[in-house]
């Protein structure tokens, strides 16, 4: 490690204790740089703190999240660094890798849906793994664009989580089903004050500009993304217990150039899902205190999608965006 990397590592390790998301981490002309350059800058910080990690908050931290924190910056601010002065209250510890979204070219979606070669993915649990509560896995994806802010999305299986420790056991979606748990219901209500329906995020920003930063005149975007795990990973980790040690072993065993997910999309909220591409990591996954303490993934308000597709807005009394078939059939109104 060079002296420059050592100084950077010390700052990144202790910086979050003082000022999370400190602007000094990035040059003043950061947003004007190319997508490739921005990925390199951020990933250099990730690599400088490889092997270190943040901490899950204590119960008081969760209470501050539920009853005190303002979640508006999560949706309002276009930034690659955390825009508030405290640690992540949820998804506090994760693993980061460089990635690419590879389009199959068999869909109409525009912008970065045509392909995103410069991106980061962060895999994380909403709270610490527990043998009696299981895990609540989710991820954030950051697509870099030339000369302008990144586009982001987040996806999960369920706010209630799963009993398994296999991170790749279930599909992830950008439209999480309504929760049944008391604590997670509080969390959903908290997000609903900022964006509603709270269980869905917008995707129109991803379709609105190309990787070169060129504006798309008429963006075409799906209503929902579904991430289907690589079957080989799903099978390999099938018996993983819900522990932090098992999760670490799992993530650190996945090499670069591995496909993590096939990406499916619903053209409308009640359509059948269609394969549009895949997510492949181009580096190994790594724990990083920079990723935990500084990386920020904007949650696009679903209302921004409704402005462009008003017919997708739920009717009064409808729970969630996707119509539910009484027989459990997917895309029943196609």
Short mmCIF file of C-alpha atoms in Angstrom, two decimals:
data_model
loop_
_atom_site.label_atom_id
_atom_site.label_comp_id
_atom_site.label_asym_id
_atom_site.label_seq_id
_atom_site.Cartn_x
_atom_site.Cartn_y
_atom_site.Cartn_z
CA UNK A 1 0.00 0.00 0.00
CA UNK A 2 1.36 3.42 -0.94
CA UNK A 3 1.49 6.31 1.55
CA UNK A 4 -1.33 8.01 -0.36
CA UNK A 5 -3.52 4.91 -0.07
CA UNK A 6 -2.67 4.60 3.63
CA UNK A 7 -3.70 8.21 4.36
CA UNK A 8 -6.87 7.72 2.32
CA UNK A 9 -7.67 4.55 4.25
CA UNK A 10 -7.23 6.22 7.63
CA UNK A 11 -9.48 9.11 6.58
CA UNK A 12 -12.16 6.77 5.24
CA UNK A 13 -12.10 4.59 8.33
CA UNK A 14 -12.58 7.46 10.77
CA UNK A 15 -14.21 10.09 8.59
CA UNK A 16 -17.74 8.66 9.02
CA UNK A 17 -17.51 9.24 12.76
CA UNK A 18 -17.30 12.96 12.09
CA UNK A 19 -19.04 13.83 8.84
CA UNK A 20 -20.67 11.12 6.80
CA UNK A 21 -20.60 11.86 3.10
CA UNK A 22 -17.81 14.45 3.37
CA UNK A 23 -17.49 16.31 0.08
CA UNK A 24 -13.70 16.32 0.38
CA UNK A 25 -13.70 12.71 -0.80
CA UNK A 26 -14.46 13.79 -4.36
CA UNK A 27 -12.99 16.57 -6.53
CA UNK A 28 -15.04 19.67 -7.20
CA UNK A 29 -15.47 18.77 -10.86
CA UNK A 30 -16.60 15.23 -10.07
CA UNK A 31 -20.02 15.38 -11.78
CA UNK A 32 -18.52 16.76 -14.99
CA UNK A 33 -16.31 13.68 -15.40
CA UNK A 34 -17.07 10.68 -17.59
CA UNK A 35 -19.00 7.70 -16.28
CA UNK A 36 -15.83 5.61 -16.44
CA UNK A 37 -13.81 8.18 -14.46
CA UNK A 38 -16.49 8.48 -11.76
CA UNK A 39 -16.64 4.72 -11.34
CA UNK A 40 -12.85 4.60 -11.02
CA UNK A 41 -12.80 7.38 -8.42
CA UNK A 42 -15.45 5.81 -6.19
CA UNK A 43 -14.17 2.28 -6.59
CA UNK A 44 -10.64 3.40 -5.64
CA UNK A 45 -12.15 4.53 -2.30
CA UNK A 46 -13.90 1.17 -1.93
CA UNK A 47 -10.65 -0.71 -2.57
CA UNK A 48 -8.72 1.54 -0.18
CA UNK A 49 -10.87 0.25 2.69
CA UNK A 50 -11.31 -3.33 1.47
CA UNK A 51 -11.79 -5.74 4.37
CA UNK A 52 -13.20 -3.13 6.75
CA UNK A 53 -16.87 -2.52 7.44
CA UNK A 54 -19.37 -0.38 9.28
CA UNK A 55 -21.62 -1.45 12.14
CA UNK A 56 -25.28 -2.27 12.46
CA UNK A 57 -26.98 0.30 14.69
CA UNK A 58 -28.14 -0.54 18.17
CA UNK A 59 -31.90 -0.53 18.93
CA UNK A 60 -31.78 3.22 19.61
CA UNK A 61 -30.47 3.74 16.08
CA UNK A 62 -33.47 1.93 14.63
CA UNK A 63 -35.79 4.00 16.84
CA UNK A 64 -34.16 7.19 15.54
CA UNK A 65 -34.77 5.94 12.02
CA UNK A 66 -38.44 5.12 12.68
CA UNK A 67 -39.37 8.20 14.68
CA UNK A 68 -36.74 10.87 14.08
CA UNK A 69 -34.91 10.78 10.75
CA UNK A 70 -36.11 12.79 7.78
CA UNK A 71 -36.07 10.49 4.74
CA UNK A 72 -36.58 13.25 2.17
CA UNK A 73 -32.87 13.44 1.23
CA UNK A 74 -33.02 9.78 0.21
CA UNK A 75 -35.27 10.81 -2.68
CA UNK A 76 -34.45 14.48 -3.21
CA UNK A 77 -30.67 14.64 -3.51
CA UNK A 78 -28.67 13.61 -6.55
CA UNK A 79 -25.41 12.49 -4.99
CA UNK A 80 -23.09 9.48 -4.92
CA UNK A 81 -22.16 10.21 -1.30
CA UNK A 82 -24.49 10.08 1.70
CA UNK A 83 -26.11 13.54 2.02
CA UNK A 84 -26.89 13.38 5.76
CA UNK A 85 -24.70 13.47 8.83
CA UNK A 86 -25.27 10.05 10.33
CA UNK A 87 -24.55 6.44 9.51
CA UNK A 88 -26.94 4.19 7.58
CA UNK A 89 -29.70 3.11 9.94
CA UNK A 90 -30.69 0.17 7.73
CA UNK A 91 -28.61 -1.84 5.25
CA UNK A 92 -25.68 -0.64 7.33
CA UNK A 93 -23.17 -3.32 6.30
CA UNK A 94 -22.72 -4.59 2.76
CA UNK A 95 -20.42 -5.76 0.01
CA UNK A 96 -19.57 -3.67 -3.05
CA UNK A 97 -18.46 -4.62 -6.56
CA UNK A 98 -18.06 -2.95 -9.92
CA UNK A 99 -20.69 -4.26 -12.33
CA UNK A 100 -22.24 -4.02 -15.76
CA UNK A 101 -25.83 -4.23 -16.90
CA UNK A 102 -25.80 -6.17 -20.16
CA UNK A 103 -28.97 -5.69 -22.22
CA UNK A 104 -30.21 -8.56 -24.38
CA UNK A 105 -31.38 -6.02 -26.97
CA UNK A 106 -34.86 -7.54 -27.06
CA UNK A 107 -36.87 -4.80 -25.39
CA UNK A 108 -37.94 -1.21 -26.13
CA UNK A 109 -36.53 0.48 -23.02
CA UNK A 110 -34.27 3.50 -23.49
CA UNK A 111 -31.32 5.16 -21.83
CA UNK A 112 -29.24 2.95 -19.57
CA UNK A 113 -31.61 0.04 -20.14
CA UNK A 114 -29.78 -0.29 -23.47
CA UNK A 115 -26.63 -1.13 -21.51
CA UNK A 116 -24.67 0.31 -18.60
CA UNK A 117 -20.96 -0.61 -18.62
CA UNK A 118 -19.98 1.63 -15.67
CA UNK A 119 -21.84 0.78 -12.49
CA UNK A 120 -21.59 -0.28 -8.86
CA UNK A 121 -23.69 -2.76 -6.92
CA UNK A 122 -23.94 -3.04 -3.14
CA UNK A 123 -25.44 -6.17 -1.58
CA UNK A 124 -26.57 -5.81 2.02
CA UNK A 125 -28.91 -6.94 4.77
CA UNK A 126 -31.46 -4.53 6.23
CA UNK A 127 -30.40 -5.67 9.70
CA UNK A 128 -27.94 -8.11 11.20
CA UNK A 129 -28.43 -11.79 10.30
CA UNK A 130 -30.07 -13.80 13.06
CA UNK A 131 -30.59 -17.53 13.53
CA UNK A 132 -34.09 -16.84 14.89
CA UNK A 133 -35.10 -13.91 12.65
CA UNK A 134 -33.36 -14.89 9.42
CA UNK A 135 -32.14 -12.27 6.94
CA UNK A 136 -33.58 -9.31 5.02
CA UNK A 137 -31.45 -9.10 1.86
CA UNK A 138 -31.49 -6.28 -0.67
CA UNK A 139 -29.27 -4.41 -3.09
CA UNK A 140 -28.59 -1.00 -4.57
CA UNK A 141 -27.36 -0.34 -8.11
CA UNK A 142 -25.65 2.85 -9.28
CA UNK A 143 -25.34 3.58 -13.03
CA UNK A 144 -22.80 6.27 -13.90
CA UNK A 145 -23.38 8.78 -16.73
CA UNK A 146 -21.05 11.26 -18.40
CA UNK A 147 -21.26 14.81 -17.05
CA UNK A 148 -24.34 14.35 -14.86
CA UNK A 149 -25.54 12.57 -11.71
CA UNK A 150 -25.86 8.81 -11.60
CA UNK A 151 -29.12 6.87 -11.93
CA UNK A 152 -29.94 4.42 -9.15
CA UNK A 153 -32.38 1.76 -8.11
CA UNK A 154 -32.83 -0.48 -5.09
CA UNK A 155 -34.53 -3.88 -4.88
CA UNK A 156 -35.45 -6.42 -2.21
CA UNK A 157 -37.26 -9.70 -1.78
CA UNK A 158 -39.46 -8.62 1.12
CA UNK A 159 -39.44 -6.16 4.00
CA UNK A 160 -40.21 -9.14 6.24
CA UNK A 161 -37.17 -11.04 4.95
CA UNK A 162 -36.57 -14.80 4.81
CA UNK A 163 -35.59 -17.56 7.20
CA UNK A 164 -32.67 -18.63 4.99
CA UNK A 165 -29.15 -17.28 5.01
CA UNK A 166 -28.88 -17.75 1.24
CA UNK A 167 -28.67 -14.23 -0.19
CA UNK A 168 -29.64 -15.60 -3.61
CA UNK A 169 -32.61 -17.70 -2.51
CA UNK A 170 -35.36 -15.36 -3.77
CA UNK A 171 -36.06 -12.92 -6.57
CA UNK A 172 -35.63 -9.23 -5.79
CA UNK A 173 -38.09 -6.61 -7.02
CA UNK A 174 -38.43 -2.84 -7.17
CA UNK A 175 -42.05 -3.31 -6.01
CA UNK A 176 -41.80 -5.01 -2.64
CA UNK A 177 -44.98 -6.70 -1.39
CA UNK A 178 -46.88 -5.05 1.46
CA UNK A 179 -45.40 -6.06 4.80
CA UNK A 180 -47.15 -7.90 7.63
CA UNK A 181 -44.64 -7.29 10.42
CA UNK A 182 -45.19 -4.58 13.01
CA UNK A 183 -41.72 -3.03 12.84
CA UNK A 184 -41.56 -3.23 9.04
CA UNK A 185 -45.06 -1.71 8.81
CA UNK A 186 -43.72 1.26 10.75
CA UNK A 187 -40.84 1.42 8.27
CA UNK A 188 -43.20 1.32 5.27
CA UNK A 189 -45.32 4.09 6.80
CA UNK A 190 -42.17 6.12 7.31
CA UNK A 191 -41.27 5.86 3.61
CA UNK A 192 -44.89 6.55 2.61
CA UNK A 193 -44.55 10.06 4.04
CA UNK A 194 -41.87 10.72 1.41
CA UNK A 195 -43.11 8.66 -1.55
CA UNK A 196 -46.28 6.66 -2.06
CA UNK A 197 -46.86 3.79 -2.59
CA UNK A 198 -43.89 3.24 -0.30
CA UNK A 199 -43.17 -0.27 -1.57
CA UNK A 200 -42.28 0.91 -5.09
CA UNK A 201 -39.49 3.03 -6.57
CA UNK A 202 -39.33 4.89 -9.88
CA UNK A 203 -37.30 3.78 -12.89
CA UNK A 204 -37.85 6.61 -15.38
CA UNK A 205 -34.55 8.34 -14.57
CA UNK A 206 -32.63 5.26 -15.75
CA UNK A 207 -34.37 5.52 -19.13
CA UNK A 208 -34.08 9.30 -19.52
CA UNK A 209 -30.36 9.66 -20.39
CA UNK A 210 -27.74 7.55 -22.12
CA UNK A 211 -24.41 6.61 -20.57
CA UNK A 212 -22.93 9.53 -22.56
CA UNK A 213 -25.34 11.89 -20.79
CA UNK A 214 -27.55 12.51 -23.83
CA UNK A 215 -31.19 13.20 -23.03
CA UNK A 216 -33.80 10.80 -24.41
CA UNK A 217 -36.72 12.76 -25.88
CA UNK A 218 -39.33 10.09 -25.16
CA UNK A 219 -38.06 7.76 -22.43
CA UNK A 220 -39.48 4.24 -22.38
CA UNK A 221 -39.16 2.42 -19.07
CA UNK A 222 -40.74 -0.58 -17.34
CA UNK A 223 -43.10 -0.42 -14.42
CA UNK A 224 -41.06 -2.88 -12.38
CA UNK A 225 -37.77 -4.77 -12.38
CA UNK A 226 -37.42 -8.32 -11.09
CA UNK A 227 -33.94 -9.69 -10.43
CA UNK A 228 -33.81 -13.48 -10.75
CA UNK A 229 -30.72 -15.01 -9.08
CA UNK A 230 -28.15 -16.96 -11.04
CA UNK A 231 -29.31 -20.56 -10.57
CA UNK A 232 -25.75 -21.76 -9.92
CA UNK A 233 -25.37 -19.34 -6.99
CA UNK A 234 -28.85 -20.12 -5.71
CA UNK A 235 -28.03 -23.84 -5.65
CA UNK A 236 -24.49 -23.51 -4.29
CA UNK A 237 -25.61 -21.54 -1.23
CA UNK A 238 -28.90 -23.38 -0.65
CA UNK A 239 -28.05 -24.57 2.85
CA UNK A 240 -26.40 -21.40 4.14
CA UNK A 241 -27.38 -20.56 7.72
CA UNK A 242 -28.51 -17.02 8.58
CA UNK A 243 -25.26 -15.84 10.19
CA UNK A 244 -22.80 -13.05 9.47
CA UNK A 245 -20.00 -15.59 9.11
CA UNK A 246 -21.89 -17.56 6.49
CA UNK A 247 -22.75 -14.40 4.56
CA UNK A 248 -19.11 -13.30 4.50
CA UNK A 249 -17.94 -16.70 3.29
CA UNK A 250 -20.64 -16.67 0.62
CA UNK A 251 -19.88 -13.23 -0.77
CA UNK A 252 -16.10 -13.51 -0.71
CA UNK A 253 -16.25 -16.79 -2.64
CA UNK A 254 -17.88 -15.21 -5.71
CA UNK A 255 -15.25 -14.26 -8.31
CA UNK A 256 -15.23 -11.34 -10.73
CA UNK A 257 -17.04 -11.83 -14.05
CA UNK A 258 -19.88 -13.72 -12.36
CA UNK A 259 -23.47 -13.14 -13.41
CA UNK A 260 -25.46 -12.39 -10.26
CA UNK A 261 -28.93 -11.89 -11.70
CA UNK A 262 -31.03 -12.09 -14.80
CA UNK A 263 -33.01 -8.86 -15.05
CA UNK A 264 -36.69 -9.12 -15.93
CA UNK A 265 -39.14 -6.25 -16.41
CA UNK A 266 -42.89 -5.70 -16.42
CA UNK A 267 -43.96 -3.26 -19.17
CA UNK A 268 -47.00 -2.30 -17.05
CA UNK A 269 -47.81 -2.96 -13.40
CA UNK A 270 -49.90 -6.03 -14.24
CA UNK A 271 -47.96 -7.41 -17.22
CA UNK A 272 -46.00 -10.64 -17.32
CA UNK A 273 -42.30 -10.21 -16.65
CA UNK A 274 -39.89 -10.39 -19.61
CA UNK A 275 -36.12 -10.97 -19.65
CA UNK A 276 -34.23 -7.81 -20.67
CA UNK A 277 -30.62 -8.49 -19.61
CA UNK A 278 -28.33 -9.42 -16.76
CA UNK A 279 -26.17 -8.01 -13.97
CA UNK A 280 -22.56 -9.18 -14.00
CA UNK A 281 -19.92 -8.12 -11.49
CA UNK A 282 -16.60 -7.10 -13.04
CA UNK A 283 -14.69 -7.22 -9.76
CA UNK A 284 -14.93 -9.38 -6.68
CA UNK A 285 -17.35 -8.38 -3.94
CA UNK A 286 -15.68 -6.69 -0.99
CA UNK A 287 -16.53 -5.34 2.42
CA UNK A 288 -15.64 -1.67 2.65
CA UNK A 289 -16.21 0.98 5.30
CA UNK A 290 -16.37 3.52 2.48
CA UNK A 291 -19.26 1.57 0.96
CA UNK A 292 -20.99 1.35 4.33
CA UNK A 293 -20.28 4.88 5.50
CA UNK A 294 -20.35 6.96 2.33
CA UNK A 295 -21.94 5.35 -0.74
CA UNK A 296 -25.44 6.69 -1.41
CA UNK A 297 -28.14 5.19 -3.63
CA UNK A 298 -30.93 7.62 -4.42
CA UNK A 299 -34.47 6.20 -4.24
CA UNK A 300 -36.40 7.71 -7.14
CA UNK A 301 -39.94 8.62 -6.18
CA UNK A 302 -42.53 6.47 -7.94
CA UNK A 303 -44.56 9.66 -8.44
CA UNK A 304 -41.99 10.71 -11.05
CA UNK A 305 -42.97 7.64 -13.08
CA UNK A 306 -46.67 8.42 -12.58
CA UNK A 307 -46.16 11.86 -14.11
CA UNK A 308 -45.07 10.16 -17.34
CA UNK A 309 -47.42 7.17 -17.03
CA UNK A 310 -50.52 8.41 -15.14
CA UNK A 311 -52.41 5.22 -16.02
CA UNK A 312 -50.07 3.31 -13.68
CA UNK A 313 -51.16 5.23 -10.60
CA UNK A 314 -53.05 2.94 -8.18
CA UNK A 315 -56.76 3.45 -7.81
CA UNK A 316 -58.13 4.48 -4.44
CA UNK A 317 -58.05 1.57 -2.04
CA UNK A 318 -55.66 -0.51 -4.18
CA UNK A 319 -52.76 -1.95 -2.19
CA UNK A 320 -49.55 -1.62 -4.18
CA UNK A 321 -49.19 -1.13 -7.92
CA UNK A 322 -49.52 -4.65 -9.26
CA UNK A 323 -53.02 -6.04 -9.63
CA UNK A 324 -53.35 -9.40 -7.90
CA UNK A 325 -55.04 -12.31 -9.58
CA UNK A 326 -57.33 -14.24 -7.18
CA UNK A 327 -55.88 -17.47 -8.62
CA UNK A 328 -52.28 -16.31 -8.17
CA UNK A 329 -51.55 -16.09 -11.90
CA UNK A 330 -48.83 -13.69 -13.03
CA UNK A 331 -49.84 -10.98 -15.51
CA UNK A 332 -53.46 -12.14 -15.56
CA UNK A 333 -54.83 -9.14 -17.48
CA UNK A 334 -52.52 -9.45 -20.51
#
